[in-house]
PDB file of C-alpha atoms in Angstrom:
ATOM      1  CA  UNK A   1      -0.368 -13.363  11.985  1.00 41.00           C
ATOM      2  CA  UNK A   2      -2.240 -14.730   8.990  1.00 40.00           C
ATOM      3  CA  UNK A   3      -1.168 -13.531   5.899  1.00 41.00           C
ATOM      4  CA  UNK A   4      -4.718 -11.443   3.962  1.00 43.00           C
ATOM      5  CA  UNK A   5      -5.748 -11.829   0.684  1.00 39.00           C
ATOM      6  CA  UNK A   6      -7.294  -9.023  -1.323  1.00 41.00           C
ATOM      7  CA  UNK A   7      -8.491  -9.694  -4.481  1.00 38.00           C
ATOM      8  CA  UNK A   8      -8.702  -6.763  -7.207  1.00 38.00           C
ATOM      9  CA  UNK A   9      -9.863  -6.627 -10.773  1.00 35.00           C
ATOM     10  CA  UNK A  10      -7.779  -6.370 -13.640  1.00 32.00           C
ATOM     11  CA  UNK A  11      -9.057  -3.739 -15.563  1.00 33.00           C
ATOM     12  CA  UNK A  12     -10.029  -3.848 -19.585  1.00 31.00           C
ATOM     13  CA  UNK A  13      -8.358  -0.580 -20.457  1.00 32.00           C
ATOM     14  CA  UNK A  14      -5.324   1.077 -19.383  1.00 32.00           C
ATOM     15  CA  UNK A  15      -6.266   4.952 -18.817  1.00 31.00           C
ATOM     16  CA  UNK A  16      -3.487   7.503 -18.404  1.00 33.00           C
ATOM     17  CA  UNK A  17      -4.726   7.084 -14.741  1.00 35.00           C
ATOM     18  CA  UNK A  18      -3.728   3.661 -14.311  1.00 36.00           C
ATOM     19  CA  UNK A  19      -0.472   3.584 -16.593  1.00 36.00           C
ATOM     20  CA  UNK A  20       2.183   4.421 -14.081  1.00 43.00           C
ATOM     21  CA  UNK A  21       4.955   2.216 -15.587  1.00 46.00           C
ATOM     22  CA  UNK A  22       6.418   1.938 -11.616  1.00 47.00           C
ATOM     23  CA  UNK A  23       3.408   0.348 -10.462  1.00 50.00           C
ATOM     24  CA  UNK A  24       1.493  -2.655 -11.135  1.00 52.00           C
ATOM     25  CA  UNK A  25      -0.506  -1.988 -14.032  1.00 55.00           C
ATOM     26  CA  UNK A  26      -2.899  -4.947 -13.238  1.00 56.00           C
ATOM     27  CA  UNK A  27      -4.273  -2.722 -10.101  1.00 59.00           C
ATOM     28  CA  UNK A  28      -7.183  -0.643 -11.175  1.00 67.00           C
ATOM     29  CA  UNK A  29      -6.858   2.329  -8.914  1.00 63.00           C
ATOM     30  CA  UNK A  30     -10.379   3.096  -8.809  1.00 71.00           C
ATOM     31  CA  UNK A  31     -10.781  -0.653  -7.233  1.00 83.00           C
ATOM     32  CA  UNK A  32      -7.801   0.586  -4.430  1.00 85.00           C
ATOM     33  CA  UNK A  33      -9.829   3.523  -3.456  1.00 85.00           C
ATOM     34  CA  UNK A  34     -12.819   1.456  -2.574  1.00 86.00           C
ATOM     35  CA  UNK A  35     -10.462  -0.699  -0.049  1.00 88.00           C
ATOM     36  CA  UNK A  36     -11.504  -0.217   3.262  1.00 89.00           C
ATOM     37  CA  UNK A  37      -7.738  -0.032   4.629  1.00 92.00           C
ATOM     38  CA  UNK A  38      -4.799   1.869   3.264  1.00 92.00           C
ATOM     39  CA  UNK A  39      -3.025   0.664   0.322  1.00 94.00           C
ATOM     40  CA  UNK A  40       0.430   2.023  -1.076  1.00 95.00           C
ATOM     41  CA  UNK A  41       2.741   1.299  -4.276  1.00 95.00           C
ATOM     42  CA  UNK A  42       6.354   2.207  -3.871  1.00 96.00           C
ATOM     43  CA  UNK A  43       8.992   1.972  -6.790  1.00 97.00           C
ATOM     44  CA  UNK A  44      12.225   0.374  -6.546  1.00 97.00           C
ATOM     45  CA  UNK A  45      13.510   2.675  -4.506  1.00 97.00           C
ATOM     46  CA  UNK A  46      10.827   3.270  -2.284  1.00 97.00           C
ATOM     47  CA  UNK A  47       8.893   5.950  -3.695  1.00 97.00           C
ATOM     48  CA  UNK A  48       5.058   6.356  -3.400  1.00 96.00           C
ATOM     49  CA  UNK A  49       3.730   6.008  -6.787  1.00 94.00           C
ATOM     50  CA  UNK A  50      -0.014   5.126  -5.336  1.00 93.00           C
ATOM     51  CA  UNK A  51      -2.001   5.465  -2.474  1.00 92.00           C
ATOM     52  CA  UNK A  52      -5.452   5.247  -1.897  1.00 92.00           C
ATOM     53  CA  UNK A  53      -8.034   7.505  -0.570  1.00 91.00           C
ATOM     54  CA  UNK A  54      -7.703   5.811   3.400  1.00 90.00           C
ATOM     55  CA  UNK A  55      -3.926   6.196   3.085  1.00 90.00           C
ATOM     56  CA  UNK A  56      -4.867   9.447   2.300  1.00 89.00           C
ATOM     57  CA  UNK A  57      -6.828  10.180   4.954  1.00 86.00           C
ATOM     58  CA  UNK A  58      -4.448   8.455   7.629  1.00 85.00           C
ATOM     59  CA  UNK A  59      -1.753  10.723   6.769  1.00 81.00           C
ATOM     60  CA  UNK A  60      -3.567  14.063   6.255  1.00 80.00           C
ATOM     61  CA  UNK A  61      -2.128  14.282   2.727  1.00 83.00           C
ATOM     62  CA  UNK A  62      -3.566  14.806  -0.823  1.00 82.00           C
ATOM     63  CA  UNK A  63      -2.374  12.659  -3.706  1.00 82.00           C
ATOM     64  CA  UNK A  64       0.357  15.022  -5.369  1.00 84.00           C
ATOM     65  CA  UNK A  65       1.503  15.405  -1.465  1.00 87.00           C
ATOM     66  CA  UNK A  66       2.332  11.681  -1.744  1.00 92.00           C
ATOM     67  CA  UNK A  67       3.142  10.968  -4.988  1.00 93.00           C
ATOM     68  CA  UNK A  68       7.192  10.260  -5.466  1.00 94.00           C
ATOM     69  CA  UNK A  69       7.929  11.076  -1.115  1.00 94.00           C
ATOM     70  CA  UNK A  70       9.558   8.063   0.579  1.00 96.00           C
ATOM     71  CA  UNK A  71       7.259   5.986   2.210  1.00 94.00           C
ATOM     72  CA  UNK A  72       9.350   6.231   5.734  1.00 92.00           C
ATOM     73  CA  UNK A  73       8.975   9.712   5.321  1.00 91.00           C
ATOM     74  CA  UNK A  74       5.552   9.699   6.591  1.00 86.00           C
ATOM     75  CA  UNK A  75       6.678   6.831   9.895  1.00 84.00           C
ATOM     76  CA  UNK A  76       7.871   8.689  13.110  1.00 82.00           C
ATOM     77  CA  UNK A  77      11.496   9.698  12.611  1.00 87.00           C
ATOM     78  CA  UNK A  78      12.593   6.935  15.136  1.00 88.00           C
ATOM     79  CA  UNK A  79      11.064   4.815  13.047  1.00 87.00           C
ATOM     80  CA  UNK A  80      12.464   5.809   9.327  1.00 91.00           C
ATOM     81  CA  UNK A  81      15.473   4.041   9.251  1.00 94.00           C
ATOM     82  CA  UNK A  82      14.497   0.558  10.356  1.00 93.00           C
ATOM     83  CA  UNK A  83      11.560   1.236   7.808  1.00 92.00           C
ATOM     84  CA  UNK A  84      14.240   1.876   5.117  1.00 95.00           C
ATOM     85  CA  UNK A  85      16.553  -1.100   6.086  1.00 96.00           C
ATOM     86  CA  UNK A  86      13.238  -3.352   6.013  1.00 95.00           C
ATOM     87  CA  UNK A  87      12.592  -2.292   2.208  1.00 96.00           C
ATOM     88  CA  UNK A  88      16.090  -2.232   1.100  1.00 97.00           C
ATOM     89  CA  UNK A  89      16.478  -5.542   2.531  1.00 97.00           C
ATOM     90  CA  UNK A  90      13.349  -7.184   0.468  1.00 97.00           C
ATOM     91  CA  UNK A  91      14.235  -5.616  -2.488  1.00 97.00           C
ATOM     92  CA  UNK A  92      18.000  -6.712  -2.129  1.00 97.00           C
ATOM     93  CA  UNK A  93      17.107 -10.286  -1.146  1.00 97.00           C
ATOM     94  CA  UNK A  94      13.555 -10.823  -3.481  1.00 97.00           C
ATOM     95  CA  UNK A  95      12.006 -11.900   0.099  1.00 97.00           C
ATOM     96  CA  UNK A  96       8.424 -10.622   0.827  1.00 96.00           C
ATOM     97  CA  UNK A  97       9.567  -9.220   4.360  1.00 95.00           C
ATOM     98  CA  UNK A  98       7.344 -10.171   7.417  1.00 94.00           C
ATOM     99  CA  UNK A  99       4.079  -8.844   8.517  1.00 94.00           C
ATOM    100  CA  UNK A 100       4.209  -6.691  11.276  1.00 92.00           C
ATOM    101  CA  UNK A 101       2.647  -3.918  13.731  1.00 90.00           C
ATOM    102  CA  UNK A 102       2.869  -0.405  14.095  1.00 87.00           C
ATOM    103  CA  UNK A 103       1.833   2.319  16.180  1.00 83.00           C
ATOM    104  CA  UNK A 104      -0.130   5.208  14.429  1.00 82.00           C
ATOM    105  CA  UNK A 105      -1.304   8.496  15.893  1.00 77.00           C
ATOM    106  CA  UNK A 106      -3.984  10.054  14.025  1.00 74.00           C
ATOM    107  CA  UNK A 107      -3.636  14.009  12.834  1.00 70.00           C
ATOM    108  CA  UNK A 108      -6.285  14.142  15.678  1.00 74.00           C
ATOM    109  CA  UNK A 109      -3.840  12.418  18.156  1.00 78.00           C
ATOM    110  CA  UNK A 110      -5.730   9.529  18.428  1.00 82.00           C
ATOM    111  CA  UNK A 111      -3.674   5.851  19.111  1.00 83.00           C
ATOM    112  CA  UNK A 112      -4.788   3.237  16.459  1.00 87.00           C
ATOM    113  CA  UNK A 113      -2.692   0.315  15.943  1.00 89.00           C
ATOM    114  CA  UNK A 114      -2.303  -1.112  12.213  1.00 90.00           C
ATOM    115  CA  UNK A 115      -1.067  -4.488  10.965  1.00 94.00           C
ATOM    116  CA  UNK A 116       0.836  -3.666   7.951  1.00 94.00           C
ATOM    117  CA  UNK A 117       1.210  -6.186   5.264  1.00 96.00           C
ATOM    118  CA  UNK A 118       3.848  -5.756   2.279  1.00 96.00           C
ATOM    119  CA  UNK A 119       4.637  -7.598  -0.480  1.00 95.00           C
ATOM    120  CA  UNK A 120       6.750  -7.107  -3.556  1.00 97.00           C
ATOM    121  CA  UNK A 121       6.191  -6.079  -6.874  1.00 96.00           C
ATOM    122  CA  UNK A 122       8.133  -8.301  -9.751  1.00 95.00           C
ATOM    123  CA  UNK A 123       8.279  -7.581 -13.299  1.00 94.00           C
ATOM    124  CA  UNK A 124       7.972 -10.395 -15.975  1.00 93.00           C
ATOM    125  CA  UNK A 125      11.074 -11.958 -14.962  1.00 95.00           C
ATOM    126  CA  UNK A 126      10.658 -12.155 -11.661  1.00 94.00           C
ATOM    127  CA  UNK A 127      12.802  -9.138 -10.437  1.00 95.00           C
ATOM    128  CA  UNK A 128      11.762  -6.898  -7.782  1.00 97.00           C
ATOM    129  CA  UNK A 129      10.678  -3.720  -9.003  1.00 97.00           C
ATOM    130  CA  UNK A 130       8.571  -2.028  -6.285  1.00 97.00           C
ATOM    131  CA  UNK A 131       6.306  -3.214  -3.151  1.00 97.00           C
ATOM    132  CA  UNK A 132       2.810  -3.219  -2.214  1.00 96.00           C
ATOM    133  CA  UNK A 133       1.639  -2.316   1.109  1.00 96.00           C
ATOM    134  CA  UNK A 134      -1.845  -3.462   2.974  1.00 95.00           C
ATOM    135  CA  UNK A 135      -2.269  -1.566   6.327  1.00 93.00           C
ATOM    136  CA  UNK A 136      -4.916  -2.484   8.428  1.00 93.00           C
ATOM    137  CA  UNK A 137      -6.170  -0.806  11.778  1.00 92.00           C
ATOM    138  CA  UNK A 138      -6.553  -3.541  14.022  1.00 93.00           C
ATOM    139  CA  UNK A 139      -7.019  -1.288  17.371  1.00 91.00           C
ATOM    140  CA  UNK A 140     -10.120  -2.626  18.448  1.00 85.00           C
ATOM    141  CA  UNK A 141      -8.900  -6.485  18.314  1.00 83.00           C
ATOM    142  CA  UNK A 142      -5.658  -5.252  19.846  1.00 73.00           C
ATOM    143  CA  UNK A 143      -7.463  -3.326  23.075  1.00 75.00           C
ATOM    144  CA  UNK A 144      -9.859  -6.800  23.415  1.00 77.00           C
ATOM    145  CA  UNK A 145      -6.999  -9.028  23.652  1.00 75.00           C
ATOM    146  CA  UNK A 146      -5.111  -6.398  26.128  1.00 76.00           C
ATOM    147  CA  UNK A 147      -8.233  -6.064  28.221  1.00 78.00           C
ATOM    148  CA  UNK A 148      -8.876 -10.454  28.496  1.00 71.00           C
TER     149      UNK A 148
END
C-alpha cells in the first residue's frame, strides 16, 4: 500500500475552535471537514479529540458523541482490543504503525471496505503525544480487483 499525502493549511489565527491543546494545532478544522474521507485526532491515550464531518457520518455520531470516547470504541468489539494494542504499541515505541484494512458496515448495513492510514502526533521534542488517522473507503477498487 502506498503511503497518502494530504496536505492542509496552517491557519493565521488560532480560534477557540481550533485550540484543543491535545491536538495538532497546525490542522485547521474547517480544512478537515472539507476532506473527502474520514479524519480523526486521538490524544495520548487514545481519545477522540477531532473528527470530521465524514467520520461523522460513517459512524452515525454527532461531534460531542465523539469527542473524548476511545477510538476502538466505535470498531466491532472483536476488533477493540487488537485496535488498542496497535495504538498503545505506536505510542510506546514512537513507530508510525502500518497501514492497513478494515471492514466497515454502514448504519444502513451496507459492506464498504476502508484503508486506514495513521500516523502520530509529536510535540516539539519529538514525543508522541496523540495520532492522526486517514480512513479511506476503497470498496470499489477492492470489488474490481476481487472480480479480475
Amino acid at each position: 500500500m502506498n503511503p497518502i499525502a494530504i496536505e492542509l493549511p496552517i491557519p493565521q489565527a488560532k480560534t477557540e475552535q481550533n485550540a484543543n491543546p491535545n491536538s495538532n494545532p497546525n490542522v485547521d478544522l474547517d480544512r478537515i471537514d472539507e476532506l473527502p474521507v474520514a479524519y480523526v485526532e486521538m490524544d495520548a491515550h487514545g481519545a477522540i479529540t477531532r473528527a470530521n464531518r465524514i467520520t461523522r457520518l460513517l459512524h452515525s455520531k454527532d461531534t460531542g458523541e465523539l469527542i473524548g470516547k476511545l477510538a476502538w470504541e466505535l470498531m466491532p468489539t472483536d476488533e477493540q482490543e487488537q485496535s488498542c494494542a496497535v495504538f498503545m504499541t505506536a505510542m510506546e515505541s514512537g513507530q508510525d504503525p502500518p497501514s492497513a484494512r478494515r471492514s466497515i458496515y454502514t448504519r444502513s448495513g451496507q459492506f464498504r471496505v476502508h484503508e486506514i492510514h495513521r500516523n502520530l502526533i509529536r510535540n516539539a521534542e519529538g514525543v508522541p503525544i496523540g495520532m492522526r488517522v486517514v480512513s479511506i473507503d476503497v470498496t470499489d477498487a477492492h470489488q474490481a480487483l476481487e472480480e479480475a
